[in-house]
Amino acid sequence: MKKLMVGLFVTILLTPFFVSAQPSKYVKLGVNYSSFRTEGGKSGPGLTLGLGKDIYPIRPFNGFWGFDVSYVTKKMKLENKTWPTGWNPDDSDVRIGDIPLDRSYLEIQTKLGYNISISHIETNVHLFAGPSLSFPIKYLSRFLADSTIFLEPDERGKYEFDYLRCESEGADKILRWFMGVAVMYRDLGIEIRYDRALRQKCIRGLTVNDAQDSIHAKLFYAF
């Protein structure tokens, strides 16, 4: 993972200028806000830090393609949920508490876009969309149940848990589709991006069949 991250950052910085127009490189810093579509829960602002490059292969056409590499932290928590103490829900007691989903990711985005230039005020508006692939790095908070409810023998097998246990989280990579807009004045700009994720069937060892969508707001400097 570390070698992949270093290699991608070096590629962004050192890619030769082999196209007809000057590519633009940039650094980005901002926040993101993630939430589940149906599960609810509590969300907080996370960090987004990355590098990117846009390339204009054909002039005077203002279409471009590009790619970003970012380190992202996301802060989410499912509150006051229940799950079984063991793998078999028919023979388990009840754990109750919050499920912290704070996690860090390496995100790789590729995009296609179009640049609208407003030359008389030295401003450019970028419209873009594309896929994003997230590689989870680690959880940033511990997972501890607040309490345990002990069931009577005649209650076992009848209790309705919020979530059941699952053996794994499936694929480590998370695919998202995004669209966004960026406004740049000279070398400085602001970007807003919306990410829509595919569903995850298993999160932190529990069957949370939902998707985590995100909104990013970032400042960037082009060089």
Short mmCIF file of N, CA and C in Angstrom, two decimals, residues 97-168:
data_model
loop_
_atom_site.label_atom_id
_atom_site.label_comp_id
_atom_site.label_asym_id
_atom_site.label_seq_id
_atom_site.Cartn_x
_atom_site.Cartn_y
_atom_site.Cartn_z
N GLY A 97 -24.90 -0.58 21.70
CA GLY A 97 -23.96 0.53 21.77
C GLY A 97 -23.80 1.23 20.44
N ASP A 98 -22.80 2.09 20.36
CA ASP A 98 -22.50 2.81 19.13
C ASP A 98 -21.49 2.03 18.29
N ILE A 99 -21.60 2.17 16.98
CA ILE A 99 -20.67 1.51 16.05
C ILE A 99 -19.86 2.59 15.35
N PRO A 100 -18.61 2.84 15.78
CA PRO A 100 -17.80 3.89 15.15
C PRO A 100 -17.25 3.43 13.81
N LEU A 101 -17.38 4.28 12.80
CA LEU A 101 -16.92 3.95 11.45
C LEU A 101 -15.88 4.95 10.96
N ASP A 102 -15.21 5.64 11.89
CA ASP A 102 -14.14 6.56 11.51
C ASP A 102 -13.03 5.75 10.84
N ARG A 103 -12.64 6.17 9.63
CA ARG A 103 -11.67 5.37 8.89
C ARG A 103 -10.87 6.24 7.93
N SER A 104 -9.65 5.83 7.66
CA SER A 104 -8.81 6.53 6.69
C SER A 104 -8.73 5.71 5.40
N TYR A 105 -8.56 6.42 4.29
CA TYR A 105 -8.55 5.79 2.96
C TYR A 105 -7.48 6.42 2.08
N LEU A 106 -7.00 5.65 1.13
CA LEU A 106 -6.28 6.18 -0.02
C LEU A 106 -7.26 6.16 -1.18
N GLU A 107 -7.53 7.33 -1.76
CA GLU A 107 -8.50 7.41 -2.85
C GLU A 107 -7.82 7.81 -4.15
N ILE A 108 -8.18 7.12 -5.21
CA ILE A 108 -7.67 7.40 -6.55
C ILE A 108 -8.85 7.73 -7.45
N GLN A 109 -8.83 8.92 -8.05
CA GLN A 109 -9.92 9.34 -8.93
C GLN A 109 -9.39 9.61 -10.34
N THR A 110 -10.14 9.17 -11.32
CA THR A 110 -9.89 9.56 -12.71
C THR A 110 -11.13 10.30 -13.20
N LYS A 111 -10.93 11.25 -14.09
CA LYS A 111 -12.07 12.10 -14.47
C LYS A 111 -11.95 12.59 -15.90
N LEU A 112 -13.10 12.94 -16.46
CA LEU A 112 -13.21 13.67 -17.71
C LEU A 112 -13.95 14.96 -17.41
N GLY A 113 -13.52 16.04 -18.06
CA GLY A 113 -14.16 17.31 -17.75
C GLY A 113 -14.04 18.32 -18.87
N TYR A 114 -14.61 19.47 -18.60
CA TYR A 114 -14.58 20.56 -19.57
C TYR A 114 -14.32 21.86 -18.82
N ASN A 115 -13.44 22.69 -19.40
CA ASN A 115 -13.06 23.96 -18.79
C ASN A 115 -13.75 25.11 -19.51
N ILE A 116 -14.48 25.91 -18.74
CA ILE A 116 -15.10 27.13 -19.26
C ILE A 116 -14.25 28.31 -18.83
N SER A 117 -13.60 28.94 -19.78
CA SER A 117 -12.68 30.03 -19.47
C SER A 117 -13.38 31.38 -19.57
N ILE A 118 -13.24 32.19 -18.52
CA ILE A 118 -13.76 33.56 -18.51
C ILE A 118 -12.53 34.47 -18.45
N SER A 119 -11.93 34.70 -19.60
CA SER A 119 -10.60 35.29 -19.66
C SER A 119 -10.53 36.72 -19.14
N HIS A 120 -11.58 37.51 -19.31
CA HIS A 120 -11.49 38.91 -18.93
C HIS A 120 -11.45 39.11 -17.42
N ILE A 121 -11.81 38.07 -16.64
CA ILE A 121 -11.66 38.16 -15.18
C ILE A 121 -10.72 37.08 -14.66
N GLU A 122 -9.93 36.47 -15.57
CA GLU A 122 -8.92 35.48 -15.21
C GLU A 122 -9.49 34.34 -14.37
N THR A 123 -10.66 33.85 -14.79
CA THR A 123 -11.35 32.81 -14.03
C THR A 123 -11.66 31.63 -14.94
N ASN A 124 -11.57 30.42 -14.38
CA ASN A 124 -11.93 29.20 -15.09
C ASN A 124 -12.91 28.40 -14.26
N VAL A 125 -13.89 27.81 -14.93
CA VAL A 125 -14.86 26.94 -14.28
C VAL A 125 -14.70 25.54 -14.86
N HIS A 126 -14.42 24.56 -14.02
CA HIS A 126 -14.23 23.18 -14.45
C HIS A 126 -15.44 22.35 -14.06
N LEU A 127 -16.01 21.64 -15.02
CA LEU A 127 -17.06 20.66 -14.77
C LEU A 127 -16.48 19.28 -15.04
N PHE A 128 -16.67 18.32 -14.13
CA PHE A 128 -16.00 17.03 -14.31
C PHE A 128 -16.80 15.92 -13.65
N ALA A 129 -16.50 14.67 -14.05
CA ALA A 129 -17.13 13.48 -13.48
C ALA A 129 -16.24 12.28 -13.77
N GLY A 130 -16.43 11.22 -12.99
CA GLY A 130 -15.65 10.02 -13.20
C GLY A 130 -15.76 9.04 -12.05
N PRO A 131 -14.97 7.95 -12.09
CA PRO A 131 -14.99 6.96 -11.02
C PRO A 131 -13.90 7.23 -9.99
N SER A 132 -14.14 6.75 -8.78
CA SER A 132 -13.19 6.87 -7.68
C SER A 132 -13.06 5.51 -7.01
N LEU A 133 -11.83 5.12 -6.69
CA LEU A 133 -11.58 3.85 -6.02
C LEU A 133 -10.91 4.13 -4.68
N SER A 134 -11.52 3.64 -3.59
CA SER A 134 -11.01 3.88 -2.24
C SER A 134 -10.40 2.61 -1.68
N PHE A 135 -9.18 2.72 -1.14
CA PHE A 135 -8.50 1.62 -0.48
C PHE A 135 -8.48 1.91 1.02
N PRO A 136 -9.27 1.19 1.83
CA PRO A 136 -9.27 1.45 3.27
C PRO A 136 -7.89 1.21 3.88
N ILE A 137 -7.47 2.10 4.76
CA ILE A 137 -6.18 1.97 5.44
C ILE A 137 -6.38 1.42 6.84
N LYS A 138 -7.11 2.15 7.70
CA LYS A 138 -7.36 1.63 9.04
C LYS A 138 -8.52 2.39 9.68
N TYR A 139 -9.13 1.73 10.68
CA TYR A 139 -10.14 2.41 11.49
C TYR A 139 -9.43 3.32 12.48
N LEU A 140 -10.07 4.44 12.79
CA LEU A 140 -9.45 5.46 13.62
C LEU A 140 -10.02 5.51 15.03
N SER A 141 -10.93 4.61 15.37
CA SER A 141 -11.49 4.58 16.72
C SER A 141 -11.81 3.14 17.09
N ARG A 142 -11.83 2.86 18.39
CA ARG A 142 -12.08 1.51 18.89
C ARG A 142 -13.58 1.21 18.89
N PHE A 143 -13.86 -0.07 18.74
CA PHE A 143 -15.24 -0.55 18.68
C PHE A 143 -15.55 -1.25 19.99
N LEU A 144 -16.31 -0.59 20.87
CA LEU A 144 -16.63 -1.14 22.18
C LEU A 144 -18.14 -1.05 22.42
N ALA A 145 -18.74 -2.15 22.87
CA ALA A 145 -20.16 -2.13 23.21
C ALA A 145 -20.35 -1.45 24.56
N ASP A 146 -21.44 -0.72 24.68
CA ASP A 146 -21.74 -0.04 25.95
C ASP A 146 -22.26 -1.01 27.00
N SER A 147 -23.05 -1.99 26.58
CA SER A 147 -23.63 -2.92 27.55
C SER A 147 -24.09 -4.19 26.85
N THR A 148 -24.45 -5.19 27.66
CA THR A 148 -24.95 -6.46 27.15
C THR A 148 -26.30 -6.76 27.79
N ILE A 149 -27.26 -7.15 26.98
CA ILE A 149 -28.57 -7.57 27.47
C ILE A 149 -28.60 -9.10 27.43
N PHE A 150 -28.78 -9.71 28.59
CA PHE A 150 -28.82 -11.17 28.66
C PHE A 150 -30.26 -11.65 28.47
N LEU A 151 -30.44 -12.52 27.50
CA LEU A 151 -31.78 -13.00 27.16
C LEU A 151 -32.11 -14.27 27.92
N GLU A 152 -33.39 -14.44 28.22
CA GLU A 152 -33.88 -15.68 28.80
C GLU A 152 -33.95 -16.74 27.70
N PRO A 153 -33.91 -18.02 28.07
CA PRO A 153 -33.95 -19.08 27.05
C PRO A 153 -35.12 -18.96 26.08
N ASP A 154 -36.30 -18.55 26.59
CA ASP A 154 -37.45 -18.46 25.69
C ASP A 154 -37.42 -17.21 24.81
N GLU A 155 -36.47 -16.29 25.07
CA GLU A 155 -36.34 -15.08 24.26
C GLU A 155 -35.36 -15.26 23.11
N ARG A 156 -34.48 -16.25 23.25
CA ARG A 156 -33.47 -16.47 22.21
C ARG A 156 -34.13 -16.92 20.91
N GLY A 157 -33.63 -16.41 19.83
CA GLY A 157 -34.19 -16.73 18.52
C GLY A 157 -35.35 -15.85 18.12
N LYS A 158 -35.82 -15.02 19.05
CA LYS A 158 -36.95 -14.13 18.76
C LYS A 158 -36.55 -12.66 18.74
N TYR A 159 -35.40 -12.36 19.29
CA TYR A 159 -34.98 -10.95 19.38
C TYR A 159 -34.61 -10.43 17.99
N GLU A 160 -35.05 -9.24 17.67
CA GLU A 160 -34.76 -8.64 16.37
C GLU A 160 -33.56 -7.69 16.51
N PHE A 161 -32.40 -8.16 16.06
CA PHE A 161 -31.18 -7.36 16.11
C PHE A 161 -31.19 -6.31 14.99
N ASP A 162 -30.55 -5.19 15.25
CA ASP A 162 -30.36 -4.21 14.17
C ASP A 162 -29.43 -4.75 13.10
N TYR A 163 -28.36 -5.43 13.54
CA TYR A 163 -27.38 -6.00 12.60
C TYR A 163 -26.95 -7.37 13.08
N LEU A 164 -26.56 -8.21 12.13
CA LEU A 164 -25.99 -9.51 12.44
C LEU A 164 -24.50 -9.48 12.15
N ARG A 165 -23.80 -10.50 12.61
CA ARG A 165 -22.37 -10.57 12.36
C ARG A 165 -22.09 -11.14 10.98
N CYS A 166 -21.00 -10.69 10.37
CA CYS A 166 -20.55 -11.24 9.09
C CYS A 166 -19.07 -11.56 9.19
N GLU A 167 -18.62 -12.50 8.37
CA GLU A 167 -17.27 -13.02 8.51
C GLU A 167 -16.21 -12.07 7.99
N SER A 168 -16.53 -11.29 6.98
CA SER A 168 -15.53 -10.39 6.40
C SER A 168 -16.24 -9.18 5.82
#
